[in-house]
Short mmCIF file of C-alpha atoms and ligand atoms in Angstrom, two decimals:
data_model
loop_
_atom_site.label_atom_id
_atom_site.label_comp_id
_atom_site.label_asym_id
_atom_site.label_seq_id
_atom_site.Cartn_x
_atom_site.Cartn_y
_atom_site.Cartn_z
CA UNK P 1 172.28 164.85 -46.74
CA UNK P 2 175.20 163.30 -44.94
CA UNK P 3 174.52 159.98 -43.19
CA UNK P 4 176.22 161.17 -40.03
CA UNK P 5 174.84 164.39 -38.53
CA UNK P 6 176.92 167.53 -38.72
CA UNK P 7 178.41 169.05 -35.58
CA UNK P 8 180.16 166.15 -33.91
CA UNK P 9 181.27 166.79 -30.34
CA UNK P 10 184.28 169.08 -30.93
CA UNK P 11 182.60 171.27 -33.56
CA UNK P 12 179.46 171.46 -31.39
CA UNK P 13 181.64 172.58 -28.47
CA UNK P 14 183.34 175.22 -30.65
CA UNK P 15 180.01 176.47 -32.04
CA UNK P 16 178.75 176.90 -28.47
CA UNK P 17 181.96 178.54 -27.26
CA UNK P 18 182.67 180.81 -30.20
CA UNK P 19 179.76 181.09 -32.63
CA UNK P 20 176.75 182.06 -30.52
CA UNK P 21 177.00 185.71 -31.59
CA UNK P 22 174.49 185.37 -34.45
CA UNK P 23 171.92 183.78 -32.11
CA UNK P 24 172.52 186.39 -29.41
CA UNK P 25 172.09 189.22 -31.93
CA UNK P 26 168.98 187.68 -33.51
CA UNK P 27 167.19 186.80 -30.27
CA UNK P 28 165.78 190.24 -29.27
CA UNK P 29 164.27 190.82 -32.73
CA UNK P 30 162.94 187.27 -32.84
CA UNK P 31 161.26 187.71 -29.46
CA UNK P 32 159.74 190.99 -30.65
CA UNK P 33 158.32 189.26 -33.75
CA UNK P 34 156.77 186.52 -31.60
CA UNK P 35 155.30 189.11 -29.23
CA UNK P 36 153.92 191.11 -32.16
CA UNK P 37 152.16 187.91 -33.29
CA UNK P 38 150.60 187.59 -29.83
CA UNK P 39 152.98 184.88 -28.66
CA UNK P 40 153.97 185.39 -25.03
CA UNK P 41 154.60 182.48 -22.67
CA UNK P 42 153.79 180.23 -25.62
CA UNK P 43 154.71 176.74 -26.80
CA UNK P 44 157.62 177.17 -29.21
CA UNK P 45 159.37 174.48 -31.22
CA UNK P 46 162.92 175.48 -32.11
CA UNK P 47 164.32 173.61 -35.10
CA UNK P 48 168.11 173.24 -35.27
CA UNK P 49 168.39 174.56 -31.71
CA UNK P 50 172.10 173.76 -31.56
CA UNK P 51 173.57 174.25 -28.09
CA UNK P 52 170.61 176.37 -27.00
CA UNK P 53 171.73 179.97 -27.50
CA UNK P 54 168.31 181.05 -28.79
CA UNK P 55 166.50 178.56 -26.53
CA UNK P 56 167.94 180.36 -23.52
CA UNK P 57 166.46 183.68 -24.68
CA UNK P 58 163.09 182.11 -25.47
CA UNK P 59 162.93 180.49 -22.01
CA UNK P 60 163.99 183.74 -20.32
CA UNK P 61 161.06 185.44 -22.09
CA UNK P 62 158.66 182.90 -20.56
CA UNK P 63 158.17 180.55 -23.53
CA UNK P 64 157.96 176.78 -23.19
CA UNK P 65 160.46 175.40 -25.66
CA UNK P 66 161.06 172.09 -27.36
CA UNK P 67 164.41 172.14 -29.16
CA UNK P 68 165.02 169.72 -32.01
CA UNK P 69 168.42 169.13 -33.57
CA UNK P 70 170.03 166.42 -35.70
CA UNK P 71 173.30 166.54 -33.76
CA UNK P 72 173.39 164.44 -30.56
CA UNK P 73 176.40 166.48 -29.39
CA UNK P 74 174.45 169.74 -29.78
CA UNK P 75 171.50 168.28 -27.89
CA UNK P 76 173.80 167.21 -25.02
CA UNK P 77 175.14 170.77 -24.76
CA UNK P 78 171.66 172.29 -25.01
CA UNK P 79 170.36 170.11 -22.18
CA UNK P 80 173.23 171.25 -19.98
CA UNK P 81 172.93 174.91 -21.03
CA UNK P 82 169.14 175.28 -20.78
CA UNK P 83 167.73 172.69 -18.37
CA UNK P 84 164.37 174.52 -18.33
CA UNK P 85 163.67 173.50 -21.95
CA UNK P 86 162.99 170.08 -23.47
CA UNK P 87 165.17 168.73 -26.28
CA UNK P 88 165.05 165.87 -28.70
CA UNK P 89 167.23 164.58 -31.52
CA UNK P 90 165.50 164.85 -34.88
CA UNK P 91 166.43 165.52 -38.47
CA UNK P 92 164.61 167.87 -40.80
CA UNK P 93 162.48 167.64 -42.82
CA UNK P 94 161.10 164.42 -41.35
CA UNK P 95 161.41 165.19 -37.61
CA UNK P 96 158.04 165.15 -35.87
CA UNK P 97 156.86 168.66 -34.98
CA UNK P 98 154.26 168.54 -32.20
CA UNK P 99 151.34 170.99 -32.05
CA UNK P 100 152.66 174.37 -30.85
CA UNK P 101 152.05 178.13 -31.09
CA UNK P 102 155.25 179.01 -32.94
CA UNK P 103 158.17 177.42 -34.77
CA UNK P 104 161.58 179.06 -35.15
CA UNK P 105 164.82 178.06 -36.89
CA UNK P 106 167.74 180.46 -36.44
CA UNK P 107 171.04 180.69 -38.30
CA UNK P 108 170.75 178.93 -41.67
CA UNK P 109 169.17 175.82 -40.12
CA UNK P 110 166.75 175.11 -42.99
CA UNK P 111 169.58 175.51 -45.54
CA UNK P 112 171.00 172.25 -44.21
CA UNK P 113 168.19 170.31 -45.89
CA UNK P 114 168.92 168.84 -49.31
CA UNK P 115 166.78 169.84 -52.29
CA UNK P 116 163.60 171.86 -52.86
CA UNK P 117 161.32 168.95 -51.96
CA UNK P 118 162.62 169.02 -48.37
CA UNK P 119 161.56 172.65 -47.97
CA UNK P 120 158.06 171.88 -49.26
CA UNK P 121 157.75 168.93 -46.86
CA UNK P 122 158.96 171.00 -43.92
CA UNK P 123 156.64 173.92 -44.67
CA UNK P 124 153.63 171.56 -44.80
CA UNK P 125 154.61 169.91 -41.50
CA UNK P 126 155.06 173.24 -39.76
CA UNK P 127 151.71 174.48 -41.12
CA UNK P 128 149.98 171.39 -39.71
CA UNK P 129 151.64 171.86 -36.29
CA UNK P 130 150.50 175.47 -35.89
CA UNK P 131 147.09 176.81 -34.86
CA UNK P 132 145.46 179.66 -36.82
CA UNK P 133 147.53 182.76 -36.00
CA UNK P 134 150.65 180.68 -35.26
CA UNK P 135 153.97 181.81 -36.76
CA UNK P 136 157.03 180.22 -38.30
CA UNK P 137 160.14 182.45 -38.22
CA UNK P 138 163.43 181.45 -39.78
CA UNK P 139 166.40 182.88 -41.63
CA UNK P 140 168.10 181.59 -44.72
CA UNK P 141 171.22 182.08 -46.69
CA UNK P 142 170.37 182.86 -50.31
CA UNK P 143 172.44 182.24 -53.43
CA UNK P 144 175.15 184.89 -53.76
CA UNK P 145 177.43 185.93 -56.54
CA UNK P 146 179.86 183.42 -58.01
CA UNK P 147 183.37 184.01 -56.73
CA UNK P 148 186.48 182.36 -55.34
CA UNK P 149 186.26 180.21 -52.18
CA UNK P 150 185.96 182.28 -48.99
CA UNK P 151 188.26 181.42 -46.10
CA UNK P 152 187.24 182.17 -42.52
CA UNK P 153 188.68 181.35 -39.14
CA UNK P 154 188.34 181.97 -35.43
CA UNK P 155 190.53 181.17 -32.45
CA UNK P 156 189.44 180.61 -28.86
CA UNK P 157 191.34 179.77 -25.70
CA UNK P 158 191.29 176.00 -26.28
CA UNK P 159 190.24 175.75 -29.89
CA UNK P 160 190.71 177.03 -33.40
CA UNK P 161 188.61 176.61 -36.52
CA UNK P 162 189.10 177.26 -40.22
CA UNK P 163 186.50 177.02 -42.96
CA UNK P 164 186.58 177.23 -46.75
CA UNK P 165 183.22 178.04 -48.31
CA UNK P 166 182.52 177.42 -51.98
CA UNK P 167 179.24 178.27 -53.68
CA UNK P 168 177.91 176.60 -56.79
CA UNK P 169 175.42 179.17 -58.10
CA UNK P 170 174.25 176.91 -60.94
CA UNK P 171 173.20 174.17 -58.53
CA UNK P 172 172.18 176.48 -55.70
CA UNK P 173 174.46 174.73 -53.24
CA UNK P 174 177.18 175.74 -50.82
CA UNK P 175 179.98 173.55 -49.53
CA UNK P 176 181.73 174.52 -46.29
CA UNK P 177 184.83 172.49 -45.45
CA UNK P 178 185.57 172.95 -41.76
CA UNK P 179 188.73 171.94 -39.94
CA UNK P 180 188.67 172.36 -36.19
CA UNK P 181 191.23 171.87 -33.45
CA UNK P 182 190.28 171.41 -29.80
CA UNK P 183 192.76 171.10 -26.97
CA UNK P 184 192.64 167.72 -25.26
CA UNK P 185 195.26 167.59 -22.50
CA UNK P 186 198.49 168.87 -24.04
CA UNK P 187 197.49 168.18 -27.63
CA UNK P 188 195.04 169.60 -30.13
CA UNK P 189 192.60 167.11 -31.67
CA UNK P 190 191.70 167.72 -35.32
CA UNK P 191 188.22 167.16 -36.76
CA UNK P 192 187.12 167.67 -40.36
CA UNK P 193 183.54 168.13 -41.47
CA UNK P 194 182.06 169.14 -44.81
CA UNK P 195 178.68 170.85 -44.60
CA UNK P 196 176.47 171.01 -47.67
CA UNK P 197 173.73 173.63 -47.80
CA UNK P 198 170.89 174.27 -50.25
CA UNK P 199 170.55 177.93 -51.25
CA UNK P 200 167.19 179.16 -52.52
CA UNK P 201 166.11 182.77 -53.07
CA UNK P 202 163.88 184.16 -50.31
CA UNK P 203 161.27 185.07 -52.94
CA UNK P 204 161.00 181.42 -53.98
CA UNK P 205 160.75 180.26 -50.37
CA UNK P 206 158.05 182.87 -49.76
CA UNK P 207 156.07 181.44 -52.70
CA UNK P 208 156.46 177.91 -51.38
CA UNK P 209 155.32 179.00 -47.92
CA UNK P 210 152.29 180.66 -49.51
CA UNK P 211 151.57 177.43 -51.39
CA UNK P 212 151.55 175.67 -47.99
CA UNK P 213 148.92 178.18 -46.79
CA UNK P 214 151.01 180.82 -44.97
CA UNK P 215 150.90 184.61 -45.20
CA UNK P 216 154.54 185.59 -45.60
CA UNK P 217 156.83 188.55 -44.91
CA UNK P 218 160.50 188.82 -45.91
CA UNK P 219 162.96 191.14 -44.16
CA UNK P 220 166.73 191.46 -43.94
CA UNK P 221 166.92 191.85 -40.18
CA UNK P 222 165.87 190.56 -36.79
CA UNK P 223 164.79 193.79 -35.13
CA UNK P 224 167.81 196.09 -35.19
CA UNK P 225 170.20 193.26 -36.13
CA UNK P 226 170.90 193.53 -39.85
CA UNK P 227 171.77 190.17 -41.39
CA UNK P 228 174.93 189.64 -43.46
CA UNK P 229 174.57 189.99 -47.27
CA UNK P 230 172.58 187.24 -48.99
CA UNK P 231 170.58 186.42 -45.86
CA UNK P 232 166.86 186.92 -45.26
CA UNK P 233 164.33 186.41 -42.46
CA UNK P 234 161.00 184.84 -43.40
CA UNK P 235 158.02 185.30 -41.11
CA UNK P 236 155.17 182.99 -42.09
CA UNK P 237 151.81 183.31 -40.34
CA UNK P 238 149.04 180.75 -40.51
CA UNK P 239 145.91 182.74 -41.34
CA UNK P 240 143.24 182.98 -38.68
CA UNK P 241 140.53 182.18 -41.24
CA UNK P 242 140.78 179.61 -44.00
C1 SAM Q 301 174.56 177.00 -37.69
S1 SAM Q 301 173.95 175.90 -36.45
C2 SAM Q 301 172.78 176.95 -35.60
C3 SAM Q 301 172.46 176.48 -34.21
C4 SAM Q 301 171.54 177.38 -33.40
N1 SAM Q 301 170.27 177.60 -34.04
C5 SAM Q 301 172.20 178.71 -33.13
O1 SAM Q 301 171.72 179.72 -33.62
O2 SAM Q 301 173.19 178.72 -32.39
C6 SAM Q 301 172.89 174.84 -37.41
C7 SAM Q 301 172.21 173.77 -36.56
O3 SAM Q 301 171.33 173.03 -37.38
C8 SAM Q 301 171.46 171.66 -37.06
N2 SAM Q 301 171.05 170.88 -38.22
C9 SAM Q 301 171.71 170.72 -39.39
N3 SAM Q 301 171.01 169.94 -40.23
C10 SAM Q 301 169.88 169.60 -39.56
C11 SAM Q 301 168.75 168.81 -39.90
N4 SAM Q 301 168.63 168.23 -41.11
N5 SAM Q 301 167.79 168.64 -38.97
C12 SAM Q 301 167.89 169.23 -37.74
N6 SAM Q 301 168.94 169.99 -37.38
C13 SAM Q 301 169.91 170.18 -38.28
C14 SAM Q 301 172.92 171.48 -36.70
O4 SAM Q 301 173.16 170.31 -35.96
C15 SAM Q 301 173.17 172.77 -35.94
O5 SAM Q 301 172.92 172.63 -34.57
#
């Protein structure tokens, strides 16, 4: 885990301005899953809330949301974007998760933790925070096939971003080198960040959630939104009895 949090101010701004599409697509299916679990107007903790794209949808559906994110810049944006929710800076897996009805983490958030032990710690903490019948919904990127680095980019009105993603299948890690440019006055300011993700198969994560006490389902979609290849949604329910 990097000492400094990912998503410094310019990359947080760009994520908010140009990368909220995953959250927007996932939100209706996520809300349906929560409703199916009996969670309406409930206390939801959103891990890795970013700039609040999913928070906004949760609040609009009547939930009371606490957003937690390691990036101070993301939390600043989230507070401005969704003033009806509460936000705090915290880093997984050690961030305190208060008692709540549901916990969500959307868009590869848990992948940002380093090593299997972090997942185990997080799953135990979430289990303790939930009441019987409470749910934990999150998506993950899984290990893919070995291949050459993948280059991606997007351009907005006042920004541009390029990323080079390299997977190490043997180690189960992914490195994403991100170079962003944001217009400041007449110039573009450059920022470089390297994000390191841990990739574990959904089946293994399901087993580890079961070990923590959850009943687990794995799908490849949030409602009608089909995830990209090598991504899965895990829905973990704390049993009502036991
Ligand atoms: C891909 S963004 C997704 C943001 C938001 N969930 C969305 O869908 O727009 C990943 C988020 O996870 C946060 N994050 C990364 N590592 C984290 C950690 N260890 N603890 C808490 N948040 C973390 C980042 O700051 C970032 O906001």
